[in-house]
Short mmCIF file of C-alpha atoms in Angstrom, two decimals:
data_model
loop_
_atom_site.label_atom_id
_atom_site.label_comp_id
_atom_site.label_asym_id
_atom_site.label_seq_id
_atom_site.Cartn_x
_atom_site.Cartn_y
_atom_site.Cartn_z
CA MET A 1 69.36 123.11 92.03
CA ASP A 2 72.78 124.93 90.45
CA LEU A 3 73.47 126.60 93.34
CA ILE A 4 73.66 123.06 95.55
CA ILE A 5 75.94 121.27 93.10
CA CYS A 6 78.45 124.41 93.43
CA ILE A 7 77.88 124.39 96.89
CA LEU A 8 78.98 121.41 97.55
CA ILE A 9 81.55 121.47 95.10
CA LEU A 10 83.57 124.72 96.33
CA THR A 11 83.64 122.75 100.23
CA GLY A 12 84.65 119.51 98.88
CA SER A 13 87.68 121.30 97.08
CA MET A 14 87.74 123.87 100.76
CA PHE A 15 88.13 120.96 102.52
CA PHE A 16 91.26 120.09 99.94
CA LEU A 17 92.84 123.21 101.33
CA ILE A 18 92.39 123.02 104.25
CA ALA A 19 94.00 119.35 103.77
CA SER A 20 96.91 121.35 102.19
CA LEU A 21 97.00 123.80 104.77
CA GLY A 22 97.39 120.59 107.45
CA LEU A 23 100.19 119.41 105.62
CA ILE A 24 102.23 122.27 105.86
CA ARG A 25 101.71 123.92 109.08
CA PHE A 26 101.91 120.75 110.74
CA LYS A 27 105.43 119.19 112.27
CA ASP A 28 105.12 115.21 112.83
CA LEU A 29 103.88 112.66 111.27
CA PHE A 30 100.59 111.22 112.92
CA SER A 31 99.50 115.87 112.56
CA ARG A 32 99.79 115.19 108.89
CA MET A 33 98.60 111.73 108.50
CA HIS A 34 95.12 113.06 110.40
CA ALA A 35 94.92 116.15 107.83
CA THR A 36 94.92 114.84 104.56
CA THR A 37 93.23 111.60 105.54
CA LYS A 38 90.05 113.02 106.82
CA ALA A 39 89.66 116.35 105.48
CA THR A 40 90.37 114.87 101.75
CA SER A 41 87.98 111.85 102.39
CA PHE A 42 85.60 114.30 103.28
CA GLY A 43 86.43 116.51 100.88
CA ILE A 44 86.20 114.24 97.30
CA LEU A 45 82.54 112.57 98.77
CA LEU A 46 81.59 115.96 98.47
CA ILE A 47 82.99 117.04 95.07
CA LEU A 48 81.61 113.07 94.41
CA ILE A 49 77.94 113.77 94.74
CA GLY A 50 78.02 117.51 93.35
CA VAL A 51 79.30 115.99 89.79
CA SER A 52 76.66 113.07 90.22
CA LEU A 53 74.57 115.53 91.10
CA SER A 54 75.58 117.30 87.73
CA PHE A 55 75.68 114.98 85.69
CA ASP A 56 72.08 113.32 87.02
CA LEU A 57 72.98 109.51 85.57
CA VAL A 58 72.56 106.58 86.94
CA SER A 59 75.83 105.39 85.65
CA VAL A 60 77.66 108.63 87.21
CA TYR A 61 75.75 107.55 91.08
CA ILE A 62 76.93 104.23 90.72
CA LYS A 63 80.80 105.49 89.93
CA GLY A 64 80.54 107.85 91.94
CA ALA A 65 79.69 105.11 95.42
CA LEU A 66 81.74 102.88 94.35
CA ILE A 67 84.71 105.53 94.14
CA ILE A 68 83.78 106.94 97.66
CA VAL A 69 83.77 103.61 99.37
CA PHE A 70 87.41 102.35 97.87
CA ILE A 71 88.08 105.49 98.95
CA TYR A 72 86.93 104.94 102.41
CA ILE A 73 88.65 101.26 102.86
CA THR A 74 91.84 102.25 101.74
CA ALA A 75 92.53 106.15 102.99
CA PRO A 76 93.03 104.69 106.75
CA LEU A 77 94.79 101.56 105.24
CA ALA A 78 97.29 103.53 103.94
CA ALA A 79 97.55 105.92 106.47
CA HIS A 80 98.53 103.34 108.28
CA ALA A 81 101.08 101.62 106.58
CA ILE A 82 102.90 104.66 106.62
CA ALA A 83 102.49 105.03 110.43
CA LYS A 84 104.15 101.30 111.01
CA SER A 85 107.08 102.11 108.56
CA SER A 86 107.71 105.43 110.20
CA ASP A 87 107.33 102.94 113.20
CA GLU A 88 109.57 100.32 112.46
CA LEU A 89 112.06 103.08 110.63
CA LYS A 90 111.88 104.61 114.34
CA ASP A 91 112.94 101.42 116.44
CA ASN A 92 115.56 101.18 113.89
CA ASP A 93 117.00 103.59 114.44
CA LEU A 94 116.72 103.45 118.38
CA LYS A 95 119.17 100.44 118.11
#
């Protein structure tokens, strides 16, 4: 069981590393947002599953599930708000 927990947490951490590299490597805002929202959402999912399995308590499972739902609801909304404000700034610069 400990091996599965370690694999989940390390894989989640690798997704965070990939998201960080995407922030550095990609040039435009939309590519950077795609790298951060997708990779970090999946990374936090894997890390929370690993932590929940590590503690093996019902309260930790519930809190982990609530955090995952919160992240999966708010990450796309935040990315949409940033993209919309970027488009509005570009429109104002063209006028």
